[in-house]
mmCIF file of C-alpha atoms in Angstrom:
data_model
loop_
_atom_site.group_PDB
_atom_site.id
_atom_site.type_symbol
_atom_site.label_atom_id
_atom_site.label_comp_id
_atom_site.label_asym_id
_atom_site.label_seq_id
_atom_site.Cartn_x
_atom_site.Cartn_y
_atom_site.Cartn_z
ATOM 1 C CA MET A 1 -1.545 -6.910 14.715
ATOM 2 C CA THR A 2 -2.950 -4.115 12.591
ATOM 3 C CA GLU A 3 -0.544 -2.591 10.187
ATOM 4 C CA VAL A 4 0.269 1.120 10.471
ATOM 5 C CA LYS A 5 -1.720 3.424 8.161
ATOM 6 C CA GLN A 6 0.811 5.510 6.279
ATOM 7 C CA GLU A 7 0.194 9.208 6.770
ATOM 8 C CA GLU A 8 3.227 11.093 5.507
ATOM 9 C CA ALA A 9 6.912 10.402 4.852
ATOM 10 C CA LYS A 10 8.529 13.777 5.209
ATOM 11 C CA SER A 11 10.483 13.306 8.421
ATOM 12 C CA ALA A 12 11.492 10.659 10.901
ATOM 13 C CA VAL A 13 9.311 12.248 13.539
ATOM 14 C CA ALA A 14 6.675 14.922 13.746
ATOM 15 C CA PRO A 15 7.687 18.371 15.001
ATOM 16 C CA SER A 16 9.736 18.171 18.186
ATOM 17 C CA SER A 17 6.856 19.516 20.284
ATOM 18 C CA SER A 18 5.023 16.267 19.536
ATOM 19 C CA VAL A 19 7.776 14.119 21.090
ATOM 20 C CA THR A 20 6.489 14.370 24.638
ATOM 21 C CA LEU A 21 7.106 12.176 27.652
ATOM 22 C CA THR A 22 3.584 10.811 27.230
ATOM 23 C CA SER A 23 4.204 9.807 23.610
ATOM 24 C CA ILE A 24 7.495 8.110 24.539
ATOM 25 C CA VAL A 25 5.829 6.139 27.350
ATOM 26 C CA VAL A 26 3.014 5.143 24.993
ATOM 27 C CA MET A 27 5.604 4.046 22.429
ATOM 28 C CA ILE A 28 7.445 1.818 24.934
ATOM 29 C CA PHE A 29 4.274 0.180 26.202
ATOM 30 C CA THR A 30 2.996 -0.252 22.633
ATOM 31 C CA VAL A 31 6.151 -2.172 21.674
ATOM 32 C CA ILE A 32 5.885 -4.436 24.748
ATOM 33 C CA ILE A 33 2.157 -5.034 24.245
ATOM 34 C CA CYS A 34 2.494 -5.738 20.516
ATOM 35 C CA CYS A 35 5.384 -8.186 21.041
ATOM 36 C CA SER A 36 3.386 -10.065 23.675
ATOM 37 C CA ASN A 37 0.353 -10.101 21.402
ATOM 38 C CA VAL A 38 2.283 -11.556 18.454
ATOM 39 C CA LEU A 39 3.781 -14.342 20.566
ATOM 40 C CA LEU A 40 0.407 -15.226 22.075
ATOM 41 C CA LEU A 41 -1.170 -15.228 18.608
ATOM 42 C CA GLU A 42 1.481 -17.656 17.408
ATOM 43 C CA LYS A 43 0.694 -19.939 20.341
ATOM 44 C CA ILE A 44 -3.049 -19.805 19.592
ATOM 45 C CA VAL A 45 -2.559 -20.520 15.887
ATOM 46 C CA LYS A 46 -0.323 -23.496 16.661
ATOM 47 C CA GLU A 47 -3.116 -24.899 18.864
ATOM 48 C CA ALA A 48 -5.946 -24.051 16.421
ATOM 49 C CA PRO A 49 -4.597 -23.387 12.894
ATOM 50 C CA ASN A 50 -7.922 -22.281 11.402
ATOM 51 C CA CYS A 51 -8.786 -19.693 14.040
ATOM 52 C CA THR A 52 -7.270 -16.629 12.369
ATOM 53 C CA ALA A 53 -10.581 -15.206 11.095
ATOM 54 C CA PHE A 54 -11.988 -15.549 14.616
ATOM 55 C CA VAL A 55 -8.958 -13.722 16.030
ATOM 56 C CA THR A 56 -9.612 -10.797 13.677
ATOM 57 C CA PHE A 57 -13.353 -10.847 14.431
ATOM 58 C CA SER A 58 -12.670 -10.804 18.173
ATOM 59 C CA ALA A 59 -10.476 -7.729 17.810
ATOM 60 C CA TYR A 60 -13.186 -5.924 15.847
ATOM 61 C CA VAL A 61 -15.873 -6.714 18.409
ATOM 62 C CA THR A 62 -13.632 -5.655 21.283
ATOM 63 C CA ILE A 63 -12.843 -2.253 19.761
ATOM 64 C CA VAL A 64 -16.521 -1.598 18.961
ATOM 65 C CA ILE A 65 -17.745 -2.560 22.456
ATOM 66 C CA GLN A 66 -15.037 -0.541 24.183
ATOM 67 C CA THR A 67 -15.852 2.557 22.147
ATOM 68 C CA ILE A 68 -19.610 2.255 22.739
ATOM 69 C CA ILE A 69 -18.991 1.974 26.484
ATOM 70 C CA PHE A 70 -16.370 4.687 26.910
ATOM 71 C CA LYS A 71 -17.113 7.029 23.987
ATOM 72 C CA PRO A 72 -20.802 6.525 23.109
ATOM 73 C CA GLN A 73 -20.989 10.043 21.706
ATOM 74 C CA LEU A 74 -19.187 8.841 18.585
ATOM 75 C CA LEU A 75 -22.338 6.972 17.535
ATOM 76 C CA THR A 76 -24.151 10.249 16.890
ATOM 77 C CA ASN A 77 -21.540 12.998 17.131
ATOM 78 C CA TYR A 78 -18.948 12.299 14.453
ATOM 79 C CA THR A 79 -17.090 14.627 12.118
ATOM 80 C CA VAL A 80 -16.373 12.479 9.055
ATOM 81 C CA PRO A 81 -19.433 11.592 6.910
ATOM 82 C CA LEU A 82 -19.856 7.810 6.939
ATOM 83 C CA HIS A 83 -19.632 7.395 3.159
ATOM 84 C CA ASN A 84 -15.970 8.437 3.428
ATOM 85 C CA TYR A 85 -15.242 5.192 5.281
ATOM 86 C CA VAL A 86 -16.320 2.808 2.504
ATOM 87 C CA ILE A 87 -12.894 2.289 0.934
ATOM 88 C CA ILE A 88 -11.009 2.504 4.239
ATOM 89 C CA THR A 89 -13.338 -0.085 5.824
ATOM 90 C CA PHE A 90 -12.913 -2.456 2.875
ATOM 91 C CA LEU A 91 -9.121 -2.165 2.894
ATOM 92 C CA PHE A 92 -8.947 -2.374 6.691
ATOM 93 C CA TYR A 93 -10.986 -5.589 6.743
ATOM 94 C CA THR A 94 -9.228 -7.306 3.842
ATOM 95 C CA THR A 95 -5.684 -6.409 4.938
ATOM 96 C CA ASN A 96 -6.307 -7.578 8.507
ATOM 97 C CA ILE A 97 -7.955 -10.810 7.346
ATOM 98 C CA CYS A 98 -5.128 -11.528 4.893
ATOM 99 C CA ASN A 99 -2.400 -10.742 7.433
ATOM 100 C CA ASN A 100 -3.853 -13.106 10.020
ATOM 101 C CA MET A 101 -5.091 -15.817 7.657
ATOM 102 C CA ALA A 102 -1.643 -16.127 6.078
ATOM 103 C CA LEU A 103 -0.674 -18.025 9.246
ATOM 104 C CA SER A 104 -3.293 -20.622 8.319
ATOM 105 C CA TYR A 105 -1.639 -21.083 4.912
ATOM 106 C CA ALA A 106 1.710 -22.536 6.000
ATOM 107 C CA VAL A 107 3.398 -19.156 6.550
ATOM 108 C CA ASP A 108 5.407 -19.175 9.783
ATOM 109 C CA MET A 109 5.604 -16.163 12.077
ATOM 110 C CA PRO A 110 9.224 -15.141 11.261
ATOM 111 C CA THR A 111 8.456 -15.074 7.515
ATOM 112 C CA LEU A 112 5.296 -13.079 8.181
ATOM 113 C CA LEU A 113 7.168 -10.535 10.297
ATOM 114 C CA ILE A 114 9.962 -10.097 7.728
ATOM 115 C CA PHE A 115 7.469 -9.756 4.896
ATOM 116 C CA ARG A 116 5.357 -7.217 6.746
ATOM 117 C CA SER A 117 8.457 -5.153 7.466
ATOM 118 C CA GLY A 118 8.304 -4.120 3.811
ATOM 119 C CA SER A 119 5.780 -1.396 4.685
ATOM 120 C CA LEU A 120 8.387 1.256 3.790
ATOM 121 C CA LEU A 121 8.629 -0.207 0.278
ATOM 122 C CA ALA A 122 4.852 -0.218 -0.154
ATOM 123 C CA ASN A 123 4.540 3.286 1.299
ATOM 124 C CA MET A 124 7.150 4.667 -1.115
ATOM 125 C CA VAL A 125 5.605 3.035 -4.191
ATOM 126 C CA VAL A 126 2.103 4.244 -3.320
ATOM 127 C CA SER A 127 3.367 7.757 -2.448
ATOM 128 C CA ILE A 128 5.155 8.033 -5.801
ATOM 129 C CA VAL A 129 2.059 6.909 -7.702
ATOM 130 C CA ALA A 130 -0.565 8.800 -5.677
ATOM 131 C CA PHE A 131 1.276 11.984 -4.758
ATOM 132 C CA ARG A 132 4.125 12.076 -7.302
ATOM 133 C CA ARG A 133 6.612 12.341 -4.469
ATOM 134 C CA SER A 134 10.342 12.070 -5.099
ATOM 135 C CA TYR A 135 12.897 10.845 -2.598
ATOM 136 C CA SER A 136 16.608 11.128 -1.978
ATOM 137 C CA MET A 137 18.993 8.543 -3.377
ATOM 138 C CA SER A 138 19.568 7.122 0.126
ATOM 139 C CA LYS A 139 15.867 6.343 0.478
ATOM 140 C CA TYR A 140 15.802 4.550 -2.876
ATOM 141 C CA ILE A 141 18.843 2.549 -1.757
ATOM 142 C CA ALA A 142 17.107 1.781 1.542
ATOM 143 C CA VAL A 143 13.988 0.505 -0.195
ATOM 144 C CA LEU A 144 16.117 -1.649 -2.515
ATOM 145 C CA MET A 145 17.749 -3.148 0.594
ATOM 146 C CA VAL A 146 14.352 -3.863 2.159
ATOM 147 C CA THR A 147 13.062 -5.380 -1.086
ATOM 148 C CA ALA A 148 16.159 -7.558 -1.492
ATOM 149 C CA GLY A 149 15.872 -8.692 2.117
ATOM 150 C CA ILE A 150 12.228 -9.702 1.714
ATOM 151 C CA VAL A 151 13.029 -11.587 -1.499
ATOM 152 C CA VAL A 152 15.982 -13.428 0.083
ATOM 153 C CA ALA A 153 14.024 -14.394 3.193
ATOM 154 C CA THR A 154 10.971 -15.444 1.175
ATOM 155 C CA LEU A 155 13.044 -17.594 -1.184
ATOM 156 C CA ALA A 156 14.745 -19.191 1.840
ATOM 157 C CA SER A 157 11.337 -20.065 3.275
ATOM 158 C CA ALA A 158 10.262 -21.395 -0.112
ATOM 159 C CA ASP A 159 13.297 -23.713 -0.186
ATOM 160 C CA LEU A 160 12.401 -24.995 3.285
ATOM 161 C CA LYS A 161 8.871 -25.744 2.136
ATOM 162 C CA LYS A 162 10.055 -27.519 -1.013
ATOM 163 C CA ASN A 163 12.585 -29.611 0.905
ATOM 164 C CA SER A 164 10.383 -30.352 3.894
ATOM 165 C CA GLY A 165 9.348 -33.732 2.513
ATOM 166 C CA SER A 166 5.644 -32.855 2.774
ATOM 167 C CA GLU A 167 3.163 -33.075 -0.068
ATOM 168 C CA GLY A 168 3.350 -30.675 -2.987
ATOM 169 C CA ALA A 169 0.086 -29.126 -1.861
ATOM 170 C CA SER A 170 1.918 -27.648 1.124
ATOM 171 C CA PHE A 171 4.068 -25.445 -1.124
ATOM 172 C CA SER A 172 0.989 -24.359 -3.100
ATOM 173 C CA VAL A 173 -0.777 -23.457 0.137
ATOM 174 C CA TRP A 174 2.291 -21.489 1.228
ATOM 175 C CA LEU A 175 2.193 -19.524 -2.046
ATOM 176 C CA VAL A 176 -1.405 -18.554 -1.273
ATOM 177 C CA GLY A 177 -0.260 -17.266 2.113
ATOM 178 C CA ILE A 178 2.549 -15.227 0.529
ATOM 179 C CA SER A 179 0.047 -13.781 -1.971
ATOM 180 C CA MET A 180 -2.154 -12.736 0.944
ATOM 181 C CA LEU A 181 0.779 -10.969 2.587
ATOM 182 C CA THR A 182 1.635 -9.176 -0.669
ATOM 183 C CA TYR A 183 -1.905 -7.865 -1.006
ATOM 184 C CA ALA A 184 -2.013 -6.837 2.664
ATOM 185 C CA LEU A 185 1.314 -5.010 2.347
ATOM 186 C CA PHE A 186 0.225 -2.795 -0.530
ATOM 187 C CA GLY A 187 -3.416 -2.638 0.541
ATOM 188 C CA SER A 188 -2.335 -1.125 3.843
ATOM 189 C CA ALA A 189 -0.232 1.483 2.029
ATOM 190 C CA VAL A 190 -3.157 2.392 -0.248
ATOM 191 C CA MET A 191 -5.369 2.678 2.832
ATOM 192 C CA GLY A 192 -2.817 5.134 4.193
ATOM 193 C CA VAL A 193 -3.382 7.389 1.180
ATOM 194 C CA PHE A 194 -7.110 7.555 1.870
ATOM 195 C CA GLN A 195 -6.526 8.082 5.583
ATOM 196 C CA GLU A 196 -4.029 10.857 4.884
ATOM 197 C CA LYS A 197 -6.604 12.641 2.719
ATOM 198 C CA LEU A 198 -9.254 12.081 5.393
ATOM 199 C CA PHE A 199 -7.037 13.618 8.076
ATOM 200 C CA ALA A 200 -6.162 16.536 5.800
ATOM 201 C CA THR A 201 -9.852 17.278 5.229
ATOM 202 C CA PHE A 202 -11.407 16.618 8.627
ATOM 203 C CA GLY A 203 -8.457 16.691 11.060
ATOM 204 C CA LYS A 204 -6.777 13.811 12.882
ATOM 205 C CA LYS A 205 -9.849 12.046 14.279
ATOM 206 C CA SER A 206 -8.003 8.871 15.271
ATOM 207 C CA ASP A 207 -10.632 7.511 17.684
ATOM 208 C CA GLU A 208 -13.397 8.133 15.202
ATOM 209 C CA VAL A 209 -11.565 6.451 12.320
ATOM 210 C CA LEU A 210 -10.630 3.522 14.566
ATOM 211 C CA PHE A 211 -14.234 3.030 15.685
ATOM 212 C CA PHE A 212 -15.993 3.271 12.327
ATOM 213 C CA SER A 213 -13.401 1.253 10.421
ATOM 214 C CA HIS A 214 -14.186 -1.586 12.860
ATOM 215 C CA LEU A 215 -17.961 -1.066 13.245
ATOM 216 C CA LEU A 216 -18.688 -0.819 9.520
ATOM 217 C CA GLY A 217 -16.474 -3.834 8.839
ATOM 218 C CA LEU A 218 -18.366 -6.258 11.119
ATOM 219 C CA PRO A 219 -20.941 -7.383 8.501
ATOM 220 C CA ALA A 220 -18.068 -8.568 6.277
ATOM 221 C CA PHE A 221 -17.420 -11.420 8.713
ATOM 222 C CA LEU A 222 -20.570 -13.122 7.445
ATOM 223 C CA PHE A 223 -18.265 -14.412 4.704
ATOM 224 C CA ASN A 224 -16.263 -16.198 7.426
ATOM 225 C CA TYR A 225 -19.173 -17.703 9.369
ATOM 226 C CA LYS A 226 -18.115 -21.333 8.803
ATOM 227 C CA ASP A 227 -14.597 -20.693 10.111
ATOM 228 C CA LEU A 228 -16.002 -18.753 13.058
ATOM 229 C CA ALA A 229 -18.376 -21.585 14.004
ATOM 230 C CA GLN A 230 -15.651 -24.236 13.772
ATOM 231 C CA THR A 231 -13.278 -22.137 15.853
ATOM 232 C CA ILE A 232 -15.842 -21.912 18.659
ATOM 233 C CA VAL A 233 -16.035 -25.718 18.705
ATOM 234 C CA ASP A 234 -12.231 -26.016 18.734
ATOM 235 C CA PHE A 235 -11.900 -23.493 21.542
ATOM 236 C CA ASN A 236 -14.543 -25.264 23.635
ATOM 237 C CA ASN A 237 -12.622 -28.531 23.273
ATOM 238 C CA SER A 238 -9.216 -27.107 24.213
ATOM 239 C CA ALA A 239 -7.411 -28.256 27.367
ATOM 240 C CA PRO A 240 -8.618 -26.606 30.581
ATOM 241 C CA ILE A 241 -6.547 -24.090 32.521
ATOM 242 C CA SER A 242 -7.165 -22.852 36.044
ATOM 243 C CA VAL A 243 -8.033 -19.161 36.281
ATOM 244 C CA PHE A 244 -8.904 -17.844 39.744
ATOM 245 C CA GLY A 245 -9.937 -21.334 40.763
ATOM 246 C CA LEU A 246 -12.069 -21.932 37.678
ATOM 247 C CA ASP A 247 -11.205 -24.492 34.984
ATOM 248 C CA LEU A 248 -11.596 -22.702 31.674
ATOM 249 C CA PRO A 249 -10.684 -23.814 28.129
ATOM 250 C CA PHE A 250 -7.146 -22.572 27.484
ATOM 251 C CA LEU A 251 -7.870 -21.133 24.035
ATOM 252 C CA TRP A 252 -10.753 -19.001 25.337
ATOM 253 C CA VAL A 253 -8.482 -17.552 27.994
ATOM 254 C CA ALA A 254 -5.738 -17.003 25.425
ATOM 255 C CA ILE A 255 -8.035 -15.252 22.949
ATOM 256 C CA ALA A 256 -9.398 -13.011 25.718
ATOM 257 C CA VAL A 257 -5.869 -11.907 26.609
ATOM 258 C CA ASN A 258 -4.987 -11.610 22.925
ATOM 259 C CA VAL A 259 -7.840 -9.245 22.062
ATOM 260 C CA ALA A 260 -7.147 -7.170 25.166
ATOM 261 C CA LEU A 261 -3.502 -6.767 24.173
ATOM 262 C CA GLN A 262 -4.402 -6.120 20.545
ATOM 263 C CA SER A 263 -6.947 -3.417 21.363
ATOM 264 C CA MET A 264 -4.422 -1.681 23.612
ATOM 265 C CA GLY A 265 -1.774 -1.975 20.894
ATOM 266 C CA ILE A 266 -4.083 -0.541 18.230
ATOM 267 C CA LYS A 267 -5.019 2.375 20.457
ATOM 268 C CA GLY A 268 -1.334 2.997 21.073
ATOM 269 C CA VAL A 269 -0.577 2.998 17.338
ATOM 270 C CA PHE A 270 -3.488 5.325 16.546
ATOM 271 C CA TYR A 271 -2.386 7.682 19.326
ATOM 272 C CA LEU A 272 1.179 7.767 17.990
ATOM 273 C CA LEU A 273 -0.132 8.392 14.461
ATOM 274 C CA SER A 274 -1.974 11.445 15.775
ATOM 275 C CA VAL A 275 1.188 13.004 17.275
ATOM 276 C CA TRP A 276 4.065 11.587 15.203
ATOM 277 C CA SER A 277 4.591 11.114 11.472
ATOM 278 C CA SER A 278 3.719 7.752 9.959
ATOM 279 C CA LEU A 279 7.425 7.162 9.247
ATOM 280 C CA ALA A 280 8.247 7.479 12.940
ATOM 281 C CA VAL A 281 5.424 5.093 13.820
ATOM 282 C CA THR A 282 6.560 2.722 11.070
ATOM 283 C CA MET A 283 10.017 2.633 12.642
ATOM 284 C CA VAL A 284 8.523 1.889 16.070
ATOM 285 C CA LEU A 285 6.551 -1.000 14.595
ATOM 286 C CA THR A 286 9.629 -2.182 12.698
ATOM 287 C CA LEU A 287 11.492 -2.369 16.003
ATOM 288 C CA ARG A 288 8.565 -4.291 17.457
ATOM 289 C CA LYS A 289 8.651 -6.731 14.546
ATOM 290 C CA PHE A 290 12.376 -7.292 14.977
ATOM 291 C CA LEU A 291 11.987 -8.054 18.688
ATOM 292 C CA SER A 292 9.001 -10.303 17.960
ATOM 293 C CA LEU A 293 11.038 -12.076 15.291
ATOM 294 C CA LEU A 294 13.857 -12.880 17.703
ATOM 295 C CA LEU A 295 11.458 -14.047 20.407
ATOM 296 C CA SER A 296 9.515 -16.201 17.947
ATOM 297 C CA ILE A 297 12.683 -17.912 16.700
ATOM 298 C CA PHE A 298 13.961 -18.739 20.157
ATOM 299 C CA LEU A 299 10.700 -19.452 21.997
ATOM 300 C CA PHE A 300 8.991 -21.507 19.269
ATOM 301 C CA GLN A 301 12.109 -22.972 17.622
ATOM 302 C CA ASN A 302 11.073 -21.751 14.174
ATOM 303 C CA PRO A 303 13.513 -22.730 11.407
ATOM 304 C CA PHE A 304 15.755 -19.815 10.500
ATOM 305 C CA THR A 305 18.624 -20.309 8.085
ATOM 306 C CA THR A 306 21.633 -18.145 7.232
ATOM 307 C CA ALA A 307 19.690 -16.809 4.234
ATOM 308 C CA HIS A 308 16.897 -15.752 6.588
ATOM 309 C CA TRP A 309 19.392 -13.829 8.712
ATOM 310 C CA ILE A 310 20.829 -12.138 5.602
ATOM 311 C CA GLY A 311 17.324 -11.145 4.540
ATOM 312 C CA THR A 312 16.499 -9.924 8.027
ATOM 313 C CA THR A 313 19.679 -7.819 8.165
ATOM 314 C CA LEU A 314 18.884 -6.218 4.807
ATOM 315 C CA VAL A 315 15.294 -5.464 5.809
ATOM 316 C CA PHE A 316 16.058 -3.812 9.124
ATOM 317 C CA SER A 317 19.237 -2.093 7.899
ATOM 318 C CA GLY A 318 17.286 -0.679 4.979
ATOM 319 C CA SER A 319 14.615 0.557 7.374
ATOM 320 C CA ALA A 320 17.297 2.265 9.473
ATOM 321 C CA VAL A 321 18.804 3.930 6.368
ATOM 322 C CA PHE A 322 15.357 5.098 5.249
ATOM 323 C CA SER A 323 14.682 6.743 8.620
ATOM 324 C CA GLY A 324 18.120 8.372 8.787
ATOM 325 C CA LEU A 325 19.356 6.277 11.705
ATOM 326 C CA ILE A 326 22.150 5.099 9.404
ATOM 327 C CA PRO A 327 23.043 8.189 7.343
ATOM 328 C CA LEU A 328 24.350 7.940 3.796
ATOM 329 C CA PRO A 329 26.043 10.766 1.825
ATOM 330 C CA GLU A 330 23.470 12.964 0.105
ATOM 331 C CA GLY A 331 23.506 15.437 -2.732
ATOM 332 C CA LYS A 332 22.457 19.059 -2.271
ATOM 333 C CA ASN A 333 18.967 18.501 -3.609
ATOM 334 C CA SER A 334 18.224 15.390 -1.639
ATOM 335 C CA ASP A 335 14.921 14.357 -0.237
ATOM 336 C CA LYS A 336 12.558 16.375 -2.334
ATOM 337 C CA GLU A 337 8.950 15.382 -2.018
ATOM 338 C CA LYS A 338 6.192 16.751 -4.174
ATOM 339 C CA ALA A 339 2.567 16.041 -3.362
ATOM 340 C CA GLN A 340 -0.423 16.804 -5.452
#
């Protein structure tokens, strides 16, 4: 699932007028859809471990086709000059590829979800560097909790890999996957800086940004053509499943449902970004990750040690402190943010 593009970190939600019944309903359905999508993706990757590039490609194609059908005017009537999308398109493609391909490099879904929950950490670091923002002591404490949780959970996963009895190459492959997640974490936060500036200049054109970040990124998949071709063969050879009386390869049915759920989830996230602050949306996605984590552990019997639970508790508790759900004592001059 696409990571949230960080837009601003000034409040837990946008102005109260933005918290409408429609936005709340969209939020609930987005959480349900994204959880279902993550679990289905895990099932697909377990059946075809090298399909992650194809999963990302399918999502891109789906978004582009849907927009051309339902909003064809965007092809000619757009507000943001296309050259402004160069950096966003590059970061969008590479972060999505790295997030999904990490599953092909011995990273299990619980570790991926915990690691990706560090978006608050990445957002704070990038905001400090790019905008010279300062935060309250409670937010620094929260980010330290999130960072500690990610480190604890990652080290616990590393110990499992080292003690799994498999070849040493497996641990090296896992390190590549963790490196991919690290890049994707901070790359997504950097992308948020460019998107924030884009919105400030041209307005919140969420549909337009969604469409062109996908359309302009399609040629990049030429670098993945071998993986895409092999995935098609693997999908064709998967076990059949009956759908409306027709016997269809299971993985083709699964990927069709996956891209449908993912496109709906992305649209939900982009809608919420247009009416709520990025911090509020980040918290919604953090909740989704926590629910997905629990479901993944119990449904797929993924190994999860006491250290993993400690890391998970730190990550989600830190996120709650950052958002103000768990308040800490503050000084009088807390929570100053300066942007340039």
